[in-house]
Short mmCIF file of C-alpha atoms in Angstrom, two decimals:
data_model
loop_
_atom_site.label_atom_id
_atom_site.label_comp_id
_atom_site.label_asym_id
_atom_site.label_seq_id
_atom_site.Cartn_x
_atom_site.Cartn_y
_atom_site.Cartn_z
CA MET A 1 7.67 -24.69 -17.45
CA SER A 2 7.64 -22.65 -14.24
CA SER A 3 11.28 -21.64 -14.68
CA THR A 4 10.42 -20.25 -18.10
CA LYS A 5 7.58 -18.25 -16.61
CA ILE A 6 9.75 -16.95 -13.79
CA SER A 7 12.55 -15.89 -16.14
CA THR A 8 10.00 -14.15 -18.36
CA ARG A 9 8.61 -12.33 -15.36
CA ARG A 10 12.04 -11.12 -14.35
CA ARG A 11 12.58 -9.66 -17.80
CA THR A 12 9.34 -7.67 -17.52
CA VAL A 13 10.12 -3.97 -17.47
CA ASN A 14 8.10 -1.52 -15.40
CA PRO A 15 7.05 1.26 -17.81
CA GLN A 16 6.94 3.93 -15.14
CA ALA A 17 10.39 3.02 -13.81
CA VAL A 18 11.76 3.43 -17.31
CA GLY A 19 9.85 6.70 -17.61
CA VAL A 20 11.35 8.09 -14.40
CA VAL A 21 14.88 7.24 -15.51
CA ALA A 22 14.21 8.70 -18.97
CA ALA A 23 12.78 11.88 -17.43
CA THR A 24 15.86 12.26 -15.23
CA VAL A 25 18.19 11.88 -18.19
CA LEU A 26 16.10 14.27 -20.30
CA ILE A 27 16.09 16.96 -17.61
CA PHE A 28 19.86 16.73 -17.21
CA VAL A 29 20.39 16.89 -20.97
CA VAL A 30 18.06 19.86 -21.45
CA PHE A 31 19.52 21.94 -18.64
CA SER A 32 23.09 21.07 -19.62
CA VAL A 33 22.35 22.44 -23.10
CA LEU A 34 20.63 25.57 -21.80
CA SER A 35 23.26 26.23 -19.14
CA PRO A 36 26.80 24.81 -19.48
CA ALA A 37 27.32 25.35 -15.74
CA PHE A 38 24.66 22.77 -14.93
CA LEU A 39 27.01 19.80 -15.26
CA GLY A 40 29.84 21.53 -13.43
CA LEU A 41 31.21 19.58 -10.47
CA ASP A 42 30.34 22.28 -7.94
CA ASN A 43 26.81 22.62 -9.27
CA LEU A 44 26.23 18.86 -9.28
CA ARG A 45 27.42 18.73 -5.69
CA ASP A 46 25.02 21.54 -4.75
CA LEU A 47 22.23 19.76 -6.61
CA ALA A 48 22.84 16.52 -4.73
CA ILE A 49 22.90 18.35 -1.40
CA SER A 50 19.65 20.17 -2.16
CA ALA A 51 17.94 16.83 -2.90
CA CYS A 52 18.93 15.23 0.41
CA VAL A 53 16.20 16.55 2.72
CA ASN A 54 13.45 15.70 0.24
CA ALA A 55 14.97 12.27 -0.35
CA ILE A 56 15.17 11.37 3.34
CA ILE A 57 11.63 12.48 4.15
CA GLY A 58 10.43 10.87 0.93
CA LEU A 59 11.95 7.51 1.85
CA GLY A 60 9.96 7.41 5.07
CA LEU A 61 6.81 8.55 3.30
CA THR A 62 7.23 5.80 0.71
CA PHE A 63 6.59 3.14 3.36
CA VAL A 64 3.52 5.01 4.59
CA ILE A 65 2.11 5.57 1.11
CA ILE A 66 2.62 1.91 0.19
CA THR A 67 0.32 0.95 3.08
CA GLY A 68 -2.32 3.29 1.67
CA GLY A 69 -1.71 6.02 4.25
CA ILE A 70 -0.33 9.54 4.25
CA ASP A 71 1.65 11.56 6.79
CA LEU A 72 1.14 15.32 6.63
CA SER A 73 3.08 15.87 9.85
CA VAL A 74 6.57 15.02 8.58
CA GLY A 75 7.48 18.66 7.88
CA SER A 76 6.38 19.74 11.35
CA THR A 77 8.19 16.77 12.88
CA ALA A 78 11.39 17.86 11.15
CA SER A 79 10.95 21.40 12.51
CA PHE A 80 10.15 20.19 16.03
CA VAL A 81 13.11 17.81 16.20
CA GLY A 82 15.44 20.43 14.77
CA VAL A 83 14.62 23.08 17.38
CA VAL A 84 14.64 20.58 20.27
CA SER A 85 18.07 19.16 19.39
CA ALA A 86 19.47 22.63 18.69
CA THR A 87 18.11 23.96 21.97
CA LEU A 88 19.65 21.05 23.88
CA MET A 89 23.04 21.70 22.29
CA VAL A 90 23.02 25.50 22.56
CA LYS A 91 21.23 26.14 25.85
CA ALA A 92 21.78 22.89 27.76
CA ASP A 93 25.33 22.22 26.49
CA MET A 94 24.38 18.68 25.51
CA PRO A 95 26.99 16.97 23.27
CA SER A 96 26.04 16.57 19.62
CA ILE A 97 25.64 12.79 19.48
CA PRO A 98 23.22 12.56 22.46
CA ALA A 99 21.29 15.53 21.04
CA ILE A 100 21.00 13.73 17.71
CA ALA A 101 19.86 10.56 19.48
CA VAL A 102 17.21 12.48 21.42
CA GLY A 103 15.99 14.06 18.19
CA LEU A 104 15.69 10.71 16.41
CA VAL A 105 13.78 9.22 19.36
CA ILE A 106 11.39 12.17 19.39
CA GLY A 107 10.80 11.74 15.66
CA CYS A 108 10.02 8.05 16.05
CA LEU A 109 7.65 8.80 18.94
CA CYS A 110 5.84 11.41 16.85
CA GLY A 111 5.42 8.84 14.10
CA ALA A 112 4.33 6.17 16.58
CA LEU A 113 1.66 8.50 17.95
CA ASN A 114 0.32 8.99 14.43
CA GLY A 115 0.20 5.24 13.86
CA ILE A 116 -1.47 4.50 17.21
CA LEU A 117 -4.17 7.14 16.67
CA ILE A 118 -4.85 5.78 13.19
CA THR A 119 -5.01 2.11 14.17
CA ARG A 120 -6.52 2.27 17.66
CA LEU A 121 -9.11 4.97 17.00
CA ARG A 122 -9.61 3.87 13.39
CA LEU A 123 -9.30 7.40 12.08
CA GLN A 124 -8.33 8.47 8.60
CA PRO A 125 -4.55 9.07 8.22
CA PHE A 126 -5.21 12.39 6.50
CA ILE A 127 -7.26 13.72 9.44
CA VAL A 128 -4.91 12.38 12.12
CA THR A 129 -1.72 13.68 10.57
CA LEU A 130 -3.36 16.99 9.68
CA GLY A 131 -4.05 17.42 13.38
CA THR A 132 -0.63 16.27 14.58
CA MET A 133 0.98 18.50 11.96
CA SER A 134 -0.47 21.46 13.81
CA VAL A 135 0.44 20.00 17.21
CA TYR A 136 4.09 19.33 16.36
CA GLN A 137 4.45 22.73 14.70
CA GLY A 138 2.97 24.39 17.77
CA LEU A 139 5.38 22.50 20.02
CA ALA A 140 8.28 23.80 17.93
CA TYR A 141 7.11 27.34 18.65
CA VAL A 142 6.63 26.56 22.33
CA VAL A 143 10.20 25.25 22.68
CA THR A 144 11.75 28.39 21.18
CA ASN A 145 9.04 31.03 21.75
CA GLY A 146 9.12 31.49 18.01
CA VAL A 147 12.76 32.59 17.98
CA PRO A 148 15.29 30.73 15.76
CA VAL A 149 18.18 28.99 17.51
CA TYR A 150 21.63 30.12 16.40
CA ASN A 151 25.24 29.35 17.40
CA ILE A 152 24.95 25.67 16.53
CA PRO A 153 28.08 23.77 17.70
CA ALA A 154 30.69 23.37 14.97
CA ASP A 155 31.13 19.64 15.59
CA PHE A 156 27.42 19.08 14.86
CA THR A 157 27.48 20.98 11.58
CA THR A 158 30.71 19.28 10.55
CA MET A 159 29.30 15.86 11.40
CA LEU A 160 26.23 16.24 9.17
CA ASN A 161 27.30 18.95 6.73
CA GLY A 162 30.93 18.02 6.18
CA TYR A 163 32.69 16.02 3.46
CA VAL A 164 34.30 12.60 3.28
CA GLY A 165 36.69 12.22 0.37
CA GLY A 166 35.07 15.19 -1.33
CA VAL A 167 31.58 13.66 -1.02
CA PRO A 168 29.06 15.47 1.21
CA VAL A 169 28.23 13.53 4.36
CA MET A 170 24.51 14.05 3.86
CA VAL A 171 24.71 12.50 0.39
CA ILE A 172 26.43 9.46 1.91
CA ILE A 173 23.69 9.29 4.54
CA VAL A 174 21.01 9.33 1.83
CA LEU A 175 22.71 6.56 -0.15
CA VAL A 176 23.16 4.35 2.93
CA LEU A 177 19.60 5.03 4.05
CA GLY A 178 18.34 4.24 0.55
CA VAL A 179 20.11 0.86 0.52
CA LEU A 180 18.76 0.02 3.99
CA ALA A 181 15.24 1.08 3.01
CA TRP A 182 15.39 -1.00 -0.19
CA ALA A 183 16.60 -4.05 1.73
CA LEU A 184 13.90 -3.57 4.37
CA LEU A 185 11.14 -3.28 1.78
CA ARG A 186 12.26 -5.92 -0.72
CA ARG A 187 14.27 -8.44 1.28
CA THR A 188 12.48 -8.84 4.61
CA LEU A 189 9.22 -10.27 5.90
CA PHE A 190 8.33 -6.83 7.21
CA GLY A 191 8.60 -5.43 3.69
CA GLU A 192 6.32 -8.17 2.38
CA ASN A 193 3.82 -7.31 5.10
CA VAL A 194 3.97 -3.62 4.16
CA LEU A 195 3.19 -4.43 0.53
CA ALA A 196 0.45 -6.86 1.55
CA THR A 197 -1.13 -4.28 3.85
CA GLY A 198 -1.15 -1.75 1.04
CA GLY A 199 -2.75 -4.26 -1.30
CA SER A 200 -5.64 -5.01 1.07
CA ASP A 201 -5.90 -4.59 4.84
CA GLU A 202 -8.46 -7.34 5.15
CA THR A 203 -6.63 -9.83 2.96
CA ALA A 204 -3.37 -9.15 4.78
CA TRP A 205 -5.07 -9.64 8.15
CA LEU A 206 -6.66 -12.88 7.02
CA SER A 207 -3.20 -14.02 5.89
CA GLY A 208 -1.83 -13.54 9.39
CA VAL A 209 -0.27 -10.09 9.00
CA ARG A 210 -0.51 -7.91 12.10
CA VAL A 211 -1.77 -4.93 10.15
CA ALA A 212 -1.96 -2.51 13.09
CA ARG A 213 1.65 -3.19 14.08
CA VAL A 214 2.83 -2.78 10.49
CA LYS A 215 1.11 0.60 10.21
CA VAL A 216 2.52 1.87 13.51
CA LEU A 217 6.01 0.81 12.42
CA VAL A 218 5.80 2.53 9.02
CA TYR A 219 4.70 5.77 10.67
CA MET A 220 7.61 5.41 13.09
CA ILE A 221 9.92 5.03 10.11
CA ALA A 222 8.44 8.17 8.55
CA GLY A 223 8.88 10.06 11.82
CA GLY A 224 12.47 8.89 12.20
CA CYS A 225 13.31 9.90 8.64
CA ALA A 226 11.68 13.30 9.18
CA ALA A 227 13.73 13.74 12.35
CA LEU A 228 16.96 12.92 10.53
CA ALA A 229 16.03 15.35 7.76
CA GLY A 230 15.33 18.05 10.36
CA LEU A 231 18.76 17.54 11.93
CA ILE A 232 20.46 17.71 8.54
CA LEU A 233 18.53 20.89 7.74
CA VAL A 234 19.79 22.48 10.97
CA ALA A 235 23.37 21.54 10.10
CA ARG A 236 22.95 22.80 6.56
CA ILE A 237 21.66 26.31 7.41
CA ASP A 238 23.58 26.49 10.73
CA ALA A 239 20.40 27.42 12.59
CA ALA A 240 17.14 25.88 13.78
CA GLN A 241 14.00 27.58 12.54
CA THR A 242 10.61 26.82 14.02
CA ASP A 243 9.09 26.23 10.60
CA GLY A 244 12.22 25.04 8.79
CA GLY A 245 10.82 21.66 7.77
CA SER A 246 7.34 22.77 6.68
CA PRO A 247 8.22 23.57 3.03
CA TYR A 248 9.46 20.01 2.50
CA LEU A 249 6.13 18.27 3.08
CA LEU A 250 4.68 18.62 -0.40
CA THR A 251 8.00 18.19 -2.21
CA ALA A 252 8.74 15.00 -0.26
CA ILE A 253 5.33 13.60 -1.15
CA ALA A 254 5.97 14.67 -4.75
CA SER A 255 9.31 12.82 -4.73
CA ALA A 256 7.61 9.58 -3.70
CA VAL A 257 4.74 10.02 -6.17
CA ILE A 258 7.05 10.89 -9.06
CA GLY A 259 9.08 7.80 -8.19
CA GLY A 260 6.07 5.53 -8.54
CA ALA A 261 4.43 5.41 -5.12
CA ASN A 262 0.70 4.86 -5.58
CA LEU A 263 -1.37 7.03 -3.25
CA MET A 264 -3.99 4.26 -3.22
CA GLY A 265 -1.39 1.94 -1.67
CA GLY A 266 0.30 -1.31 -2.65
CA GLU A 267 3.03 0.16 -4.88
CA GLY A 268 6.22 2.09 -4.31
CA ARG A 269 9.94 1.98 -5.09
CA ILE A 270 12.83 3.22 -3.00
CA SER A 271 14.98 3.92 -6.08
CA GLY A 272 12.04 5.77 -7.63
CA THR A 273 11.73 8.05 -4.61
CA LEU A 274 15.43 8.90 -4.76
CA LEU A 275 15.12 9.69 -8.47
CA GLY A 276 12.01 11.74 -7.77
CA ALA A 277 13.92 13.86 -5.26
CA LEU A 278 16.75 14.23 -7.77
CA ILE A 279 14.32 15.32 -10.50
CA LEU A 280 12.80 18.04 -8.30
CA ALA A 281 16.25 19.24 -7.21
CA ALA A 282 17.43 19.32 -10.82
CA LEU A 283 14.39 21.30 -11.90
CA THR A 284 14.89 23.85 -9.14
CA ASN A 285 18.62 24.09 -9.76
CA GLY A 286 18.21 24.42 -13.51
CA LEU A 287 15.57 27.13 -13.21
CA VAL A 288 17.83 29.09 -10.87
CA LEU A 289 20.71 28.85 -13.33
CA LEU A 290 18.38 30.16 -16.04
CA ASN A 291 17.35 33.07 -13.79
CA VAL A 292 13.72 31.97 -13.75
CA PRO A 293 11.79 33.59 -10.83
CA SER A 294 11.52 31.24 -7.87
CA PHE A 295 7.72 31.24 -7.71
CA TYR A 296 7.62 29.38 -11.02
CA GLU A 297 9.23 26.41 -9.28
CA GLN A 298 5.94 25.57 -7.55
CA ILE A 299 4.13 25.60 -10.89
CA VAL A 300 6.72 23.30 -12.44
CA THR A 301 6.61 20.96 -9.43
CA GLY A 302 2.83 20.72 -9.62
CA VAL A 303 2.88 19.98 -13.35
CA VAL A 304 5.52 17.27 -12.87
CA VAL A 305 3.50 15.59 -10.10
CA VAL A 306 0.33 15.57 -12.23
CA LEU A 307 2.25 14.11 -15.16
CA ALA A 308 3.80 11.45 -12.93
CA VAL A 309 0.41 10.38 -11.56
CA SER A 310 -1.05 10.35 -15.09
CA LEU A 311 1.78 8.13 -16.31
CA ASP A 312 1.28 5.83 -13.33
CA ARG A 313 -2.42 5.45 -14.12
CA SER A 314 -1.67 4.87 -17.79
CA ALA A 315 0.96 2.24 -16.99
CA GLY A 316 -1.46 0.50 -14.60
CA TYR A 317 -4.17 0.48 -17.26
CA LEU A 318 -1.78 -1.02 -19.80
CA ARG A 319 -0.73 -3.72 -17.32
CA PHE A 320 -4.41 -4.51 -16.75
CA LEU A 321 -5.06 -4.83 -20.48
CA ARG A 322 -2.04 -7.10 -20.94
CA ARG A 323 -2.97 -9.34 -18.03
CA PRO A 324 -3.92 -12.83 -19.29
CA PRO A 325 -7.45 -13.99 -18.53
CA SER A 326 -7.84 -16.09 -15.40
CA ARG A 327 -7.98 -19.80 -15.97
CA SER A 328 -10.03 -22.36 -14.14
CA GLY A 329 -9.81 -26.06 -13.46
CA SER A 330 -6.57 -27.92 -14.11
CA ASP A 331 -5.13 -25.05 -16.16
CA ALA A 332 -5.17 -22.75 -13.12
CA GLN A 333 -3.25 -25.11 -10.84
CA PRO A 334 0.30 -24.43 -12.14
CA VAL A 335 -0.24 -20.68 -11.85
CA GLU A 336 -1.41 -21.04 -8.26
CA GLN A 337 1.58 -23.22 -7.39
CA GLU A 338 3.93 -20.74 -8.99
CA ALA A 339 2.43 -17.83 -7.07
CA THR A 340 2.85 -19.63 -3.76
CA ALA A 341 6.39 -20.85 -4.49
#
């Protein structure tokens, strides 16, 4: 009996996941018809590269959003880490690998600070990260006096902006990071705790989950991902700009939301975030090929995010309507046993 129920559950299809995949296919089909160059190998490679920064920041944000939080400081963290690592390499002659390591540590510390302020002082994530966003951005200006850092070492740019077998290194990094993030969220106790925390802080705590530690760790993950994205951005443009990561905040959040992350917490998919970043990159790339003015991109992005959230709410409402009524007495026992198995 239970095996039948389990197999039926596994065959259940998430409507929004199907919608995201269908939207991705539709966008590629439409733009390939409107512009034959869209499916060209060089253009697809450029499209994949342009999606990388959003995808990396979005992966970190997915963990935060699942817990019911938000991190507005990821763009500033990316900028801060980028200028610090670039300054160490250019002005202090630090080798690339140690400079990258320092940058990643700084990113994790920035995220940890966000998590500690939120959990220890019991402040709203929006308020805390709004404040640290300004702090980290200001620190980026302090490090460089507002002047971009140029003359980035060639080995650094080659390491993060090169190719392996014709595939961009940053694309490989995103794919590896995506697999690791999926495994962490879906195949570990930590991932279960993240989902439980997003479902209900109190219930998770009563179940033995160390909620404060989980939240600090997810903000550290977001900070580390933002740091990696900032380093990749430096390698991509061959310079470190004090506000280089700021434009990626909203698009990274949009990538996670389009992919199915619920801003109320408890839901989120790694594959969905990657597809969300790909959708935004495809829209931008396609509009450029069609010679549409760049300021229309923001309008399109906003419309897509609203549609994604609307579909998520609709799918959730349909799941609620289809949910069987709760049973009591002896009829409820098998369901309870199945849920705890």
